[in-house]
Coordinates of C-alpha atoms (C1' of nucleotides) in Angstrom, one line a residue:
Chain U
X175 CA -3.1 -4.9 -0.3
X176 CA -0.5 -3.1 -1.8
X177 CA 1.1 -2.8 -5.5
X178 CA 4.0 -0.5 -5.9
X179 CA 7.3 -0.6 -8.5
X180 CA 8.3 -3.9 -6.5
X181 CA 5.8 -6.0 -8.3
X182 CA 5.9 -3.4 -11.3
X183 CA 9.5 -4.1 -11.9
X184 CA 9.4 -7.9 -10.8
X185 CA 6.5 -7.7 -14.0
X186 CA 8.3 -5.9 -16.3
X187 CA 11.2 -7.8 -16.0
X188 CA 10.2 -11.0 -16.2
X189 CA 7.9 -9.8 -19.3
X190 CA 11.8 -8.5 -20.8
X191 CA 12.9 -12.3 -20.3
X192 CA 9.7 -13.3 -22.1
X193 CA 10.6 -11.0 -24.9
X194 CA 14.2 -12.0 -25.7
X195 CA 13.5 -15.5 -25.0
X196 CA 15.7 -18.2 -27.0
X197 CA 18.8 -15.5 -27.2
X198 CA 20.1 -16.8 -24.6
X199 CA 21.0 -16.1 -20.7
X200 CA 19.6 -12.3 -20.6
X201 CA 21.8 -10.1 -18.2
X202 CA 20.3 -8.1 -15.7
X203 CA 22.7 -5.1 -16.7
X204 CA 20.6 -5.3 -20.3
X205 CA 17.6 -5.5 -18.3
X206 CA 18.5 -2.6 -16.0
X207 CA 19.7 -0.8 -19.3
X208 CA 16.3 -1.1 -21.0
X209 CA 14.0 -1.1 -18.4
X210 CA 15.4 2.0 -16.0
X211 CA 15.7 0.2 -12.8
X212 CA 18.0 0.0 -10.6
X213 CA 20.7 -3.4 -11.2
X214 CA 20.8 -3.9 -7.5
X215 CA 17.3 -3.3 -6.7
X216 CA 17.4 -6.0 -9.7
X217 CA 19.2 -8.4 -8.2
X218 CA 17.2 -8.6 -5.1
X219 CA 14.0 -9.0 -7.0
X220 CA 15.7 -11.6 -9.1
X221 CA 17.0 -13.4 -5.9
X222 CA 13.3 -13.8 -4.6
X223 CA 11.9 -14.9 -8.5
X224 CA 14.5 -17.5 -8.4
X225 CA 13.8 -19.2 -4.7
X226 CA 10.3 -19.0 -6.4
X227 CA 11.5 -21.0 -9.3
X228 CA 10.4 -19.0 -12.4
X229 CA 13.5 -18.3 -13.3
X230 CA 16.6 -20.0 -14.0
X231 CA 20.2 -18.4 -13.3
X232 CA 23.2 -19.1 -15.5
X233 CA 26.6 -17.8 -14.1
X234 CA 30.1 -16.2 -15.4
X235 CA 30.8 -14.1 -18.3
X236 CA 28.0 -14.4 -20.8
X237 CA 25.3 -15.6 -18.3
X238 CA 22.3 -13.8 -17.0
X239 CA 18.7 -15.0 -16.6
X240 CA 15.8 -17.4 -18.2
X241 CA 13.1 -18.3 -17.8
X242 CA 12.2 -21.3 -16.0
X243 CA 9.1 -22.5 -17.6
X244 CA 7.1 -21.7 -20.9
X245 CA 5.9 -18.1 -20.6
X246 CA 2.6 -19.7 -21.7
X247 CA 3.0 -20.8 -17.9
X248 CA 3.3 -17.6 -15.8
X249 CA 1.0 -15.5 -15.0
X250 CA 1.3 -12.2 -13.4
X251 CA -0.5 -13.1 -10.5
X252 CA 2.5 -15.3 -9.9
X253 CA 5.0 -12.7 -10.4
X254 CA 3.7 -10.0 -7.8
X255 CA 3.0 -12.7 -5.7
X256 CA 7.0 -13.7 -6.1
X257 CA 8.3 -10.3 -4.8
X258 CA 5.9 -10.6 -1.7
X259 CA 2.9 -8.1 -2.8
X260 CA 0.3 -9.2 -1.4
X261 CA -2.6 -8.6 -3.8
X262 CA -5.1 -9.6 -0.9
X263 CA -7.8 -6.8 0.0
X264 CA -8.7 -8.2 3.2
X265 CA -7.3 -7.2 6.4
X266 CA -7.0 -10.9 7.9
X267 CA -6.0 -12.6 4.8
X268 CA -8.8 -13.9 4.2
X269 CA -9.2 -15.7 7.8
X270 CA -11.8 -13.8 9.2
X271 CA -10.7 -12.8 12.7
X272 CA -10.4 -9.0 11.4
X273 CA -12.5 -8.1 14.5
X274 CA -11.1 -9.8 17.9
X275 CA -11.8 -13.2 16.4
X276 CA -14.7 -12.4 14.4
X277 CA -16.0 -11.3 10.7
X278 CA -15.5 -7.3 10.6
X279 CA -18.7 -5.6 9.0
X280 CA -16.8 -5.3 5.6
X281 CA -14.5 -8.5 5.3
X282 CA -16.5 -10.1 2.5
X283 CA -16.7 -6.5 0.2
X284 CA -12.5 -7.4 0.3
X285 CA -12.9 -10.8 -0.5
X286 CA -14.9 -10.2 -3.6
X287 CA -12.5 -7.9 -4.4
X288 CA -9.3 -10.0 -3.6
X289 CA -11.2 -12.3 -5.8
X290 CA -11.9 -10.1 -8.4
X291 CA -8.1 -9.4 -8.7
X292 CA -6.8 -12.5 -8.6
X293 CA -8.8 -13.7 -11.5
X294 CA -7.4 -11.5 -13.5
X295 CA -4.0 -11.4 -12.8
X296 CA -3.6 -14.9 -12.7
X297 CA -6.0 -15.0 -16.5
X298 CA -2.9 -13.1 -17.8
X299 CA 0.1 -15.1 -19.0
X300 CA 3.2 -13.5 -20.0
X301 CA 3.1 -14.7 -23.3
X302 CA -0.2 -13.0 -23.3
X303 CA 1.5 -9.9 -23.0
X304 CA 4.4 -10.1 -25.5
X305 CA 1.5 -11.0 -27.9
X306 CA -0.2 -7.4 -27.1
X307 CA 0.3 -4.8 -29.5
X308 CA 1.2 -1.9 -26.8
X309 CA 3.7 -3.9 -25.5
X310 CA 5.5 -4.7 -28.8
X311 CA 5.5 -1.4 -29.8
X312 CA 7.4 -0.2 -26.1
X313 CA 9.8 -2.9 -26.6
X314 CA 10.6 -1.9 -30.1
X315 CA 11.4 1.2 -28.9
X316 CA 13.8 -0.3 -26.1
X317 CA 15.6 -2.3 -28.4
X318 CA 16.4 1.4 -30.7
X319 CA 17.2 3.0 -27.7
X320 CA 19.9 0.4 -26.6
X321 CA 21.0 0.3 -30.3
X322 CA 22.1 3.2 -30.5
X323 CA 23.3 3.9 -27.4
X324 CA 25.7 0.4 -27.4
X325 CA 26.6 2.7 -31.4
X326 CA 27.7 5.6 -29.1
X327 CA 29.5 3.5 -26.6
X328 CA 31.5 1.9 -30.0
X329 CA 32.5 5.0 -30.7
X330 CA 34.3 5.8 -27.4
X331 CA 36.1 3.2 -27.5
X332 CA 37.1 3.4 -30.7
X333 CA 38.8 6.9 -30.4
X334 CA 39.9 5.8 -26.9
X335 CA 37.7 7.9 -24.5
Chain J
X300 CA -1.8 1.1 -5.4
X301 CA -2.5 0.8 -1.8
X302 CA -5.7 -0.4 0.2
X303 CA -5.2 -0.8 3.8
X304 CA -6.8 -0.1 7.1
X305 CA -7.4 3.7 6.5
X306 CA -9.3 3.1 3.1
X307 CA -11.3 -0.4 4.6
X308 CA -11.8 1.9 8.1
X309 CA -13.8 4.7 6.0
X310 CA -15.9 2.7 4.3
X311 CA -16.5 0.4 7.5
X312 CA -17.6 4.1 9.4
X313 CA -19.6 4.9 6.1
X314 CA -21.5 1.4 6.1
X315 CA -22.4 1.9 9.9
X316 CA -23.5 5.1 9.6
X317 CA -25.8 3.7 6.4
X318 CA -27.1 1.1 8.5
X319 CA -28.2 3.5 11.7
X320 CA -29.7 6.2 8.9
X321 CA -32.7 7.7 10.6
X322 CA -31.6 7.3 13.8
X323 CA -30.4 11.1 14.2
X324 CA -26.7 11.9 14.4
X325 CA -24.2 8.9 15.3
X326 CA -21.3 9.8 17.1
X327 CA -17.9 8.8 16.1
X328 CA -17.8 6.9 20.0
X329 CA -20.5 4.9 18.9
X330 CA -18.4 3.8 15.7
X331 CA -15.7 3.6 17.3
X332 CA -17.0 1.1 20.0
X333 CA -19.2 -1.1 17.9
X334 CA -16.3 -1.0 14.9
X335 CA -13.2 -1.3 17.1
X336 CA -11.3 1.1 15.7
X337 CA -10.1 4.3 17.5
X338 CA -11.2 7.0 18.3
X339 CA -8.7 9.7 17.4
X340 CA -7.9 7.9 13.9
X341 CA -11.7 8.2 13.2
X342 CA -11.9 11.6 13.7
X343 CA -8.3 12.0 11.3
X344 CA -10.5 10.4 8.3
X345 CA -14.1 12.1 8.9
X346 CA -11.8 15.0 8.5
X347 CA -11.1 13.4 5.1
X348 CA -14.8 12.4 4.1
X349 CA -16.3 15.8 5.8
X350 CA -14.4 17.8 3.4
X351 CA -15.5 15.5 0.3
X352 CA -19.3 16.1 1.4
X353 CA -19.9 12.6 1.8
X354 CA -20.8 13.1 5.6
X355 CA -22.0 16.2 7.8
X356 CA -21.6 16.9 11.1
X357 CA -23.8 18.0 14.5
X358 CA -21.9 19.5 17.2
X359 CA -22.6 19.3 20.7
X360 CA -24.1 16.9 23.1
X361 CA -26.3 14.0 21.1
X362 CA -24.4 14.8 17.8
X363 CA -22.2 13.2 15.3
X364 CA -22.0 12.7 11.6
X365 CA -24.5 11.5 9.5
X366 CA -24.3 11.0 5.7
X367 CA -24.7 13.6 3.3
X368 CA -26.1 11.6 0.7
X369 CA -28.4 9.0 0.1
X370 CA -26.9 5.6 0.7
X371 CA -27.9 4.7 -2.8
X372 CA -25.7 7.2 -4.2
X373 CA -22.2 6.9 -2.2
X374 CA -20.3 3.8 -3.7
X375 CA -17.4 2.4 -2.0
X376 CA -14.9 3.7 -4.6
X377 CA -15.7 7.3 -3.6
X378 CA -15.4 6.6 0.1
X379 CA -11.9 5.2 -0.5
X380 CA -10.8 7.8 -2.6
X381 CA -11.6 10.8 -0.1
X382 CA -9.5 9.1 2.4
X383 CA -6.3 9.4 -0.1
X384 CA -6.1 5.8 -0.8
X385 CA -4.9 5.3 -4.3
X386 CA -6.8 2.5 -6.5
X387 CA -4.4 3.3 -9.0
X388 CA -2.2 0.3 -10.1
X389 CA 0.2 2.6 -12.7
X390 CA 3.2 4.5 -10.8
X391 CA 2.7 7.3 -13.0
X392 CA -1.0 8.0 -12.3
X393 CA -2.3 7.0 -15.8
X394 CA 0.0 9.9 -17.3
X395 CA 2.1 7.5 -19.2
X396 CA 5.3 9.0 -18.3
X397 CA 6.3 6.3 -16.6
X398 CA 9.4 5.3 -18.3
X399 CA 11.8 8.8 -19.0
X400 CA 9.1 11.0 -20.0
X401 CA 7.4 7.5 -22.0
X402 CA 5.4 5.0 -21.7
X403 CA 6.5 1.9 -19.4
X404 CA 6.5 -1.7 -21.2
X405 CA 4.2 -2.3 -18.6
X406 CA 1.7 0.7 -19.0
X407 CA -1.1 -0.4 -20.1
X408 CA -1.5 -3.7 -17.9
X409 CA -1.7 -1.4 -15.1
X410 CA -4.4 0.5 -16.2
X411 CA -6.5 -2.3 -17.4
X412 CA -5.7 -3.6 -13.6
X413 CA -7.3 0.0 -12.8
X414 CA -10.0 -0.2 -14.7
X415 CA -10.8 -3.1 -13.5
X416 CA -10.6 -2.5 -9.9
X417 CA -12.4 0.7 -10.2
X418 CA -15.5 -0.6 -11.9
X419 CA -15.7 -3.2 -9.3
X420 CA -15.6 -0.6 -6.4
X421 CA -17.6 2.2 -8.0
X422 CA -20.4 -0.3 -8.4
X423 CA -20.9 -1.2 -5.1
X424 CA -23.3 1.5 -3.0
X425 CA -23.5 1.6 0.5
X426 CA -27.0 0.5 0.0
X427 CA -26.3 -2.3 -1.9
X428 CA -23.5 -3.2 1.6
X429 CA -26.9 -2.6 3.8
X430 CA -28.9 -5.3 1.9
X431 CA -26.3 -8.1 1.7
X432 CA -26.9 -11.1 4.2
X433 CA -23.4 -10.9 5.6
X434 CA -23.1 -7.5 6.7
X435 CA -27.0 -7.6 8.3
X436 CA -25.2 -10.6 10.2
X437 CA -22.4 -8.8 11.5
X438 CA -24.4 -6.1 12.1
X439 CA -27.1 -7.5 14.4
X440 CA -24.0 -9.3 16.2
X441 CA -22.5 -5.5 16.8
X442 CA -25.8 -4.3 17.6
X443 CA -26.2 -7.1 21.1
X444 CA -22.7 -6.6 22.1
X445 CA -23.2 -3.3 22.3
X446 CA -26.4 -3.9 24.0
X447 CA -24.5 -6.1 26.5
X448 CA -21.6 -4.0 27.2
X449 CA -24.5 -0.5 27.7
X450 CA -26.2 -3.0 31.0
X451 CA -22.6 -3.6 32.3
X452 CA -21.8 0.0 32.5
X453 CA -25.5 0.3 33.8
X454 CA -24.8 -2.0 36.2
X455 CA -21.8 -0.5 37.3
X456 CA -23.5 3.1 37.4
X457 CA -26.3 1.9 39.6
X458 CA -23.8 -0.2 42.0
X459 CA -21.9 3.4 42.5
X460 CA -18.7 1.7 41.0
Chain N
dT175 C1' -24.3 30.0 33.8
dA176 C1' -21.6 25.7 34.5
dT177 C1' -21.0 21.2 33.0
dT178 C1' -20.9 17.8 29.8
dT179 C1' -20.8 16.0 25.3
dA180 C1' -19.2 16.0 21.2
dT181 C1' -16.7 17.7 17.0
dC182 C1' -12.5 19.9 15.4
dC183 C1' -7.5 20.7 15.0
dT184 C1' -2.5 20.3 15.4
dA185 C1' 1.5 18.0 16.6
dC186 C1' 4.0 14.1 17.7
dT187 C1' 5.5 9.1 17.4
dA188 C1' 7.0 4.0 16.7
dA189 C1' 7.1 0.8 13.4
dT190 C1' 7.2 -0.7 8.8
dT191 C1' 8.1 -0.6 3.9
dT192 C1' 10.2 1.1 -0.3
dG193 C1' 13.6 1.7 -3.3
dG194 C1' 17.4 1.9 -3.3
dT195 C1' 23.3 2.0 -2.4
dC196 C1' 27.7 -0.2 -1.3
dG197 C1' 31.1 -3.5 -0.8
dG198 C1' 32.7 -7.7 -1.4
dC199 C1' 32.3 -12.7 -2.6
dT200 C1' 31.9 -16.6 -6.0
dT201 C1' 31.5 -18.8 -10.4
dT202 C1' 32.7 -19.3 -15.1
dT203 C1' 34.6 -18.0 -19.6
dG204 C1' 38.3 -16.5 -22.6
Chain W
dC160 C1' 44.6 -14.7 -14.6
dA161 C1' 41.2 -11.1 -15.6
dA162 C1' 36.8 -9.9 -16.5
dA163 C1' 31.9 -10.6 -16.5
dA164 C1' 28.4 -12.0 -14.4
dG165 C1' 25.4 -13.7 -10.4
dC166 C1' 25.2 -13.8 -5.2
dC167 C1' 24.8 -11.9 -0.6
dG168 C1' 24.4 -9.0 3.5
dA169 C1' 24.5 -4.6 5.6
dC170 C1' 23.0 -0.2 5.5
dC171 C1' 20.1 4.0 4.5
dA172 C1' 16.7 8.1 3.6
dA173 C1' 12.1 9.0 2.8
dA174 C1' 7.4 8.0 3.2
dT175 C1' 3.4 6.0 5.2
dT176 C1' 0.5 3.9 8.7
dA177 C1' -2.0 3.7 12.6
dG178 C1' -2.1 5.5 16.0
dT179 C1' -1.6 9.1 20.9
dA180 C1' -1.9 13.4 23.2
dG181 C1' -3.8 17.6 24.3
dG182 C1' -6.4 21.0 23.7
dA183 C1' -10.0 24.4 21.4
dT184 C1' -14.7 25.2 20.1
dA185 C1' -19.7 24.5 19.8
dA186 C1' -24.1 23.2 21.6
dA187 C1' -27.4 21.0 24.8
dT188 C1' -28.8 20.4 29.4
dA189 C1' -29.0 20.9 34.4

DNA sequence: TATTTATCCTACTAATTTGGTCGGCTTTTG
DNA sequence: CAAAAGCCGACCAAATTAGTAGGATAAATA
C-alpha cells in the first residue's frame, strides 16, 4: 500500500475542478498556480485521470479541464486509484498466495484493513468535500492569493516590465 | 503513507513469537523458516523492535527473542511504527504546513484518513491475532511443515548425507 | 578450552518508485 | 499566423525496499 503526493495531488486537483465547476474549461497552469504543483507533474496525472474517464479535456486557447461526471459521482477512492496507488494493504492483492501459494499468517489483518480503507475513501464524494468547511475556507484563501498576484502581474505589464 | 513488506514482516515476526510464548527463546531461524522471510532482513528489523522494547533478546546457543510484553498489550500499530513505516496519510506529518508554510486544500482529509487507519491498527493486539480462527489455521499448517521438513533433515543426518 | 549457535553490526547492492524537468508536437482560438 | 493550451516521450536525481555478505561478540556445550 502506498499513498504519497501522487494520489495527494491527483485529489487535490480534481477537488480544484470540483470547486470552479460551471466556469468553464479550468487550466492546469491555474491549477498548478493555486495548488503548488508542478504543471508537468500535472499533466501526467491528468493524462492517467482522463484514460480513467473522470475528466474531460477541452483543447486550444481558453481550454483546460472538467469534470466528466457530477462530482456527486466521484469518490476519492476513485481518484487515487486513477493515478495507480494502490490503497491495498495486502501483500498478494488480495489473492492469497502471499506464502509460496498459500495464506501468510497475517493476510486477513490486511484485508480488514484494505477494507477498512476502501470504505471510506470510496463513502467520500467530492462534492462532499467542497461542502466541508476546512476546505472552503483553504480555497478562499487560494482564490486571494491568485487575486492579487494576477493585480501584481497587471501592473507589470502595464509599466512595461 | 507506506505499508509494505518491512511493516507486514514485523508484525508477522511479532504474531509468531506471540503464538510460541512460553516456549523459551525463538530464534530468528526458526521465524525465518516457518515465515519465509530472510534471515538477514529479520535481523535488520528486530534491530528496529529491540530498540523500541517491544522484544528482548538471549544470546548464545538455544536463544532468540522473545517479547517484552504481554501479547495483550502490543497492538499492531506499534509494531509497525518501530519499524519506521509511516501510517501517516498527510505529506506534512499532521504539521499543516503542507501548502507554503499553510494548510493544504486537502489537509484535513488526510488526517481523518489517519485517524482512521490508526484506530483500526492500534486496536488490534497481538493477542487478539493469536485468538482469530485464521491465523490458528495458518499456524498449525506452519507448525507440520515444519515438522516435516525437521524428519527430512533427520533423515538425511542419520543416512550420513 | 574449542566448537557451535545464535545475536549483533556495518556496508553494499539491484531494482523500483517518486516527483519531477525538458523539449517538442498538435489543436484551437482570435 | 501567433499564442494558448493540451499531449507525449525521454530523461533524471534521490529515496526506498528487500535483500546479501561478512564478520564480531556472547554464551552454552562437548
Amino acid at each position: 500500500m502506498r499513498l504519497t503526493t501522487k494520489g495527494r495531488y491527483a485529489v487535490t486537483a480534481m477537488l480544484d475542478l470540483a470547486l470552479h465547476e460551471g466556469k468553464g474549461p479550468i487550466s492546469l497552469a491555474d491549477i498548478s498556480e493555486r495548488q503548488g504543483i508542478s504543471l508537468s507533474y500535472l499533466e501526467q496525472l491528468f493524462a492517467k485521470l482522463r484514460r480513467n474517464n473522470l475528466v474531460a479535456s477541452v483543447r486550444g486557447p481558453g481550454g483546460g479541464y472538467q469534470l466528466n461526471r457530477p462530482k456527486a459521482d466521484i469518490d476519492v477512492a476513485e481518484v487515487i486509484d486513477a493515478v495507480n496507488e494502490n490503497v491495498d494493504a495486502t501483500g498478494c492483492n488480495r489473492r492469497g498466495d502471499c506464502q509460496s501459494g498459500e495464506v501468510c499468517l497475517t493476510h486477513h489483518l490486511w484485508c480488514d484493513l484494505s477494507d477498512q480503507i476502501h470504505t471510506f475513501l470510496s463513502g467520500i464524494t467530492l462534492a462532499d468535500l467542497v461542502e466541508r468547511k476546512d476546505v472552503k475556507a483553504v480555497s478562499s484563501r487560494q482564490e486571494a492569493r491568485q487575486a492579487e498576484k494576477m493585480i501584481a502581474s497587471d501592473i507589470r505589464v502595464a509599466s512595461g516590465l
